[in-house]
Short mmCIF file of C-alpha atoms and ligand atoms in Angstrom, two decimals:
data_model
loop_
_atom_site.label_atom_id
_atom_site.label_comp_id
_atom_site.label_asym_id
_atom_site.label_seq_id
_atom_site.Cartn_x
_atom_site.Cartn_y
_atom_site.Cartn_z
CA UNK A 289 -104.49 -5.94 -117.08
CA UNK A 290 -106.14 -6.43 -113.68
CA UNK A 291 -107.84 -9.62 -112.57
CA UNK A 292 -111.59 -9.79 -112.35
CA UNK A 293 -111.32 -10.42 -108.58
CA UNK A 294 -109.21 -7.34 -108.12
CA UNK A 295 -111.58 -5.13 -110.10
CA UNK A 296 -114.57 -6.62 -108.30
CA UNK A 297 -113.02 -5.77 -104.91
CA UNK A 298 -112.23 -2.21 -106.02
CA UNK A 299 -115.67 -1.68 -107.52
CA UNK A 300 -117.37 -3.10 -104.42
CA UNK A 301 -115.41 -0.74 -102.22
CA UNK A 302 -116.41 2.27 -104.30
CA UNK A 303 -120.05 1.15 -104.36
CA UNK A 304 -120.12 0.76 -100.58
CA UNK A 305 -118.53 4.15 -100.08
CA UNK A 306 -121.11 5.70 -102.39
CA UNK A 307 -123.86 3.94 -100.50
CA UNK A 308 -122.67 5.20 -97.13
CA UNK A 309 -122.25 8.78 -98.34
CA UNK A 310 -125.52 9.00 -100.24
CA UNK A 311 -127.63 7.55 -97.42
CA UNK A 312 -126.12 10.15 -95.08
CA UNK A 313 -127.72 12.76 -97.36
CA UNK A 314 -131.01 10.96 -97.95
CA UNK A 315 -132.20 7.49 -98.89
CA UNK A 316 -133.67 9.12 -101.94
CA UNK A 317 -130.39 10.68 -103.02
CA UNK A 318 -129.37 8.53 -105.99
CA UNK A 319 -125.79 8.78 -107.27
CA UNK A 320 -124.58 7.64 -110.64
CA UNK A 321 -121.10 6.17 -111.04
CA UNK A 322 -119.16 6.91 -114.21
CA UNK A 323 -115.89 4.98 -114.30
CA UNK A 324 -113.01 6.78 -115.97
CA UNK A 325 -110.73 4.47 -117.89
CA UNK A 326 -108.21 6.98 -119.20
CA UNK A 327 -105.27 5.54 -117.25
CA UNK A 328 -106.37 1.99 -117.75
CA UNK A 329 -106.36 -0.72 -120.38
CA UNK A 330 -109.44 -1.37 -122.48
CA UNK A 331 -109.58 -4.97 -121.15
CA UNK A 332 -110.31 -3.60 -117.68
CA UNK A 333 -113.27 -1.67 -119.02
CA UNK A 334 -114.63 -4.87 -120.49
CA UNK A 335 -114.18 -6.61 -117.14
CA UNK A 336 -116.01 -3.82 -115.35
CA UNK A 337 -118.84 -4.22 -117.83
CA UNK A 338 -119.09 -7.91 -116.90
CA UNK A 339 -119.20 -6.85 -113.24
CA UNK A 340 -122.24 -4.70 -113.98
CA UNK A 341 -120.80 -1.25 -114.67
CA UNK A 342 -122.30 0.53 -117.69
CA UNK A 343 -121.20 4.19 -117.79
CA UNK A 344 -117.63 5.00 -118.83
CA UNK A 345 -115.82 8.29 -119.27
CA UNK A 346 -112.87 9.31 -121.42
CA UNK A 347 -111.13 12.64 -121.73
CA UNK A 348 -109.63 12.31 -125.20
CA UNK A 349 -111.63 12.09 -128.41
CA UNK A 350 -109.16 9.70 -130.05
CA UNK A 351 -109.14 7.35 -127.08
CA UNK A 352 -112.93 7.42 -126.94
CA UNK A 353 -113.12 6.58 -130.63
CA UNK A 354 -110.72 3.68 -130.33
CA UNK A 355 -112.37 2.17 -127.27
CA UNK A 356 -115.87 2.59 -128.59
CA UNK A 357 -114.81 0.73 -131.69
CA UNK A 358 -113.18 -2.13 -129.79
CA UNK A 359 -116.14 -2.50 -127.41
CA UNK A 360 -118.82 -1.89 -130.02
CA UNK A 361 -120.71 -5.06 -129.10
CA UNK A 362 -121.23 -4.03 -125.49
CA UNK A 363 -124.13 -1.68 -124.65
CA UNK A 364 -121.94 0.90 -122.92
CA UNK A 365 -122.84 4.47 -122.09
CA UNK A 366 -119.96 6.80 -122.98
CA UNK A 367 -119.21 10.15 -121.37
CA UNK A 368 -116.74 12.72 -122.64
CA UNK A 369 -114.89 14.60 -119.88
CA UNK A 370 -111.96 16.36 -121.48
CA UNK A 371 -111.08 19.72 -122.89
CA UNK A 372 -112.58 19.60 -126.39
CA UNK A 373 -110.41 21.17 -129.07
CA UNK A 374 -112.24 22.89 -131.92
CA UNK A 375 -110.76 20.56 -134.54
CA UNK A 376 -112.16 17.51 -132.69
CA UNK A 377 -115.75 18.72 -132.44
CA UNK A 378 -116.99 16.95 -135.57
CA UNK A 379 -115.39 13.69 -134.51
CA UNK A 380 -116.96 13.88 -131.07
CA UNK A 381 -120.41 14.52 -132.56
CA UNK A 382 -120.03 11.43 -134.74
CA UNK A 383 -119.15 9.35 -131.68
CA UNK A 384 -122.50 10.31 -130.12
CA UNK A 385 -121.49 10.23 -126.44
CA UNK A 386 -124.45 10.02 -124.10
CA UNK A 387 -123.14 13.02 -122.14
CA UNK A 388 -120.48 15.64 -122.88
CA UNK A 389 -119.56 16.91 -119.42
CA UNK A 390 -116.96 19.53 -120.21
CA UNK A 391 -118.57 22.46 -121.97
CA UNK A 392 -116.13 25.02 -120.60
CA UNK A 393 -116.68 28.25 -122.55
CA UNK A 394 -119.36 30.11 -124.44
CA UNK A 395 -117.16 30.04 -127.57
CA UNK A 396 -117.04 26.25 -127.44
CA UNK A 397 -120.82 26.08 -126.93
CA UNK A 398 -121.46 28.28 -129.99
CA UNK A 399 -119.05 26.34 -132.16
CA UNK A 400 -120.44 23.00 -131.02
CA UNK A 401 -123.99 24.18 -131.63
CA UNK A 402 -123.09 25.31 -135.14
CA UNK A 403 -121.57 21.95 -136.03
CA UNK A 404 -124.46 20.05 -134.47
CA UNK A 405 -126.84 22.14 -136.53
CA UNK A 406 -125.06 21.27 -139.78
CA UNK A 407 -125.23 17.57 -138.91
CA UNK A 408 -128.81 17.88 -137.61
CA UNK A 409 -127.80 16.35 -134.30
CA UNK A 410 -128.32 17.15 -130.63
CA UNK A 411 -125.92 16.56 -127.77
CA UNK A 412 -126.50 16.30 -124.02
CA UNK A 413 -123.97 18.48 -122.19
CA UNK A 414 -122.96 19.72 -118.78
CA UNK A 415 -121.47 23.13 -118.23
CA UNK A 416 -118.07 22.86 -116.54
CA UNK A 417 -117.59 25.31 -113.70
CA UNK A 418 -114.22 26.26 -112.31
CA UNK A 419 -115.24 26.58 -108.70
CA UNK A 420 -111.79 26.48 -107.15
CA UNK A 421 -110.28 29.90 -107.54
CA UNK A 422 -106.72 28.96 -106.61
CA UNK A 423 -105.65 27.03 -109.68
CA UNK A 424 -105.80 27.16 -113.43
CA UNK A 425 -108.43 24.55 -114.14
CA UNK A 426 -110.61 25.08 -117.14
CA UNK A 427 -114.26 25.95 -116.77
CA UNK A 428 -116.61 28.84 -116.42
CA UNK A 429 -116.17 31.37 -113.67
CA UNK A 430 -118.75 30.73 -110.88
CA UNK A 431 -119.95 34.35 -110.93
CA UNK A 432 -120.86 34.09 -114.59
CA UNK A 433 -122.17 30.54 -114.54
CA UNK A 434 -125.87 31.24 -114.14
CA UNK A 435 -125.98 33.88 -116.89
CA UNK A 436 -123.93 31.80 -119.28
CA UNK A 437 -126.04 28.72 -118.63
CA UNK A 438 -129.12 30.68 -119.69
CA UNK A 439 -127.30 32.18 -122.63
CA UNK A 440 -126.37 28.70 -123.88
CA UNK A 441 -129.97 27.52 -123.50
CA UNK A 442 -131.18 30.49 -125.54
CA UNK A 443 -128.52 30.58 -128.23
CA UNK A 444 -127.66 26.88 -128.66
CA UNK A 445 -130.83 24.90 -129.45
CA UNK A 446 -128.83 21.81 -130.47
CA UNK A 447 -127.23 21.54 -127.04
CA UNK A 448 -129.36 19.91 -124.35
CA UNK A 449 -127.96 21.32 -121.13
CA UNK A 450 -128.47 18.85 -118.30
CA UNK A 451 -126.57 20.49 -115.45
CA UNK A 452 -123.07 21.21 -114.25
CA UNK A 453 -119.71 19.51 -113.81
CA UNK A 454 -116.83 20.56 -111.63
CA UNK A 455 -113.43 19.30 -110.58
CA UNK A 456 -112.84 19.87 -106.86
CA UNK A 457 -110.05 22.12 -105.69
CA UNK A 458 -106.86 20.16 -105.51
CA UNK A 459 -105.98 21.71 -102.22
CA UNK A 460 -104.53 19.78 -99.34
CA UNK A 461 -107.32 20.43 -96.89
CA UNK A 462 -110.87 19.21 -97.10
CA UNK A 463 -112.25 22.66 -96.29
CA UNK A 464 -110.99 24.09 -99.54
CA UNK A 465 -112.34 21.15 -101.51
CA UNK A 466 -115.67 21.36 -99.70
CA UNK A 467 -115.90 25.08 -100.46
CA UNK A 468 -115.48 24.42 -104.15
CA UNK A 469 -118.15 21.69 -104.12
CA UNK A 470 -120.55 23.94 -102.22
CA UNK A 471 -120.01 26.71 -104.75
CA UNK A 472 -120.88 24.36 -107.59
CA UNK A 473 -123.85 22.89 -105.75
CA UNK A 474 -125.35 26.34 -105.11
CA UNK A 475 -125.13 27.14 -108.80
CA UNK A 476 -126.68 23.78 -109.65
CA UNK A 477 -129.59 24.42 -107.26
CA UNK A 478 -130.22 27.81 -108.85
CA UNK A 479 -130.37 26.14 -112.26
CA UNK A 480 -132.88 23.42 -111.37
CA UNK A 481 -135.66 25.71 -112.55
CA UNK A 482 -133.88 25.77 -115.93
CA UNK A 483 -134.04 21.98 -116.12
CA UNK A 484 -130.65 21.10 -114.62
CA UNK A 485 -130.76 17.66 -113.01
CA UNK A 486 -127.14 16.49 -113.04
CA UNK A 487 -124.53 17.77 -110.60
CA UNK A 488 -121.30 16.00 -111.56
CA UNK A 489 -118.61 16.35 -108.90
CA UNK A 490 -116.24 13.97 -107.18
CA UNK A 491 -113.28 11.88 -108.31
CA UNK A 492 -111.24 9.13 -106.63
CA UNK A 493 -109.86 11.33 -103.87
CA UNK A 494 -112.96 13.29 -102.99
CA UNK A 495 -116.14 11.55 -104.15
CA UNK A 496 -117.46 10.84 -100.64
CA UNK A 497 -117.22 14.51 -99.76
CA UNK A 498 -118.73 15.50 -103.12
CA UNK A 499 -121.77 13.27 -102.53
CA UNK A 500 -122.26 14.81 -99.08
CA UNK A 501 -122.21 18.22 -100.80
CA UNK A 502 -125.00 17.13 -103.15
CA UNK A 503 -123.28 15.52 -106.14
CA UNK A 504 -125.44 13.00 -108.01
CA UNK A 505 -122.81 11.86 -110.51
CA UNK A 506 -119.24 10.93 -109.64
CA UNK A 507 -116.36 10.20 -112.02
CA UNK A 508 -113.97 7.64 -110.59
CA UNK A 509 -110.79 6.41 -112.25
CA UNK A 510 -107.65 5.62 -110.31
CA UNK A 511 -109.41 4.19 -107.23
CA UNK A 512 -110.75 1.39 -109.43
CA UNK A 513 -107.65 0.57 -111.36
CA UNK A 514 -105.11 -0.04 -108.58
C1 PLP B 187 -109.35 11.72 -114.94
C2 PLP B 187 -110.61 12.37 -114.59
C3 PLP B 187 -111.42 11.85 -113.58
C4 PLP B 187 -111.05 10.64 -112.75
O1 PLP B 187 -109.99 10.97 -111.91
P1 PLP B 187 -109.46 9.99 -110.78
O2 PLP B 187 -108.81 10.88 -109.80
O3 PLP B 187 -108.53 9.05 -111.44
O4 PLP B 187 -110.64 9.29 -110.19
C5 PLP B 187 -112.62 12.50 -113.34
N1 PLP B 187 -113.00 13.60 -114.04
C6 PLP B 187 -112.24 14.12 -115.01
C7 PLP B 187 -112.71 15.33 -115.73
C8 PLP B 187 -111.02 13.53 -115.32
O5 PLP B 187 -110.26 14.07 -116.30
#
């Protein structure tokens, strides 16, 4: 468990970095911070809440369930970021996350929509794009992203698509990472007419660059919990 002072210093540093990067784009470019607690203890999430942070991400359904239960008295906003297995779909729906960021195939979208329909529920989602072509990340191929986004809108009325999410290339040089962010951002821009308003890119190692490439939601874990 980390001390409140330690977490405050880490959070302040991230907030200042966000501020610097976003203002370099535009004073009107607002960036949302989702803190990712997957490597961290639940006590640290509670501390971050007391420091003012409200949006938290998890990448496992079971972990999300457990933490939501423990922190039920805090008005937290939960995001799901992981690869969703078919047998966990019902559980995730019951947990009612405010945003499911990792819709990474048309099959998953159809299955999720079907289960949402049965439960008469809706879910806000982002389509995950695999914009770095040199690794085996999950996500939709950039060339197919625009068509599939529209297909999900048309065939999945219980899914509210809000935009896109992408994990930057884990290459060694910034150029490769920047390329992948630019690919995602271009797709995002082309989807604004379809109602997309969230472009989720950037993690601990690359969030400043992601913001400069147009990201308006970053997901930061390890930089906070050191
Ligand atoms: C773990 C994770 C993050 C946070 O990663 P850090 O490098 O620890 O900041 C962000 N997004 C997703 C999808 C993740 O799984």
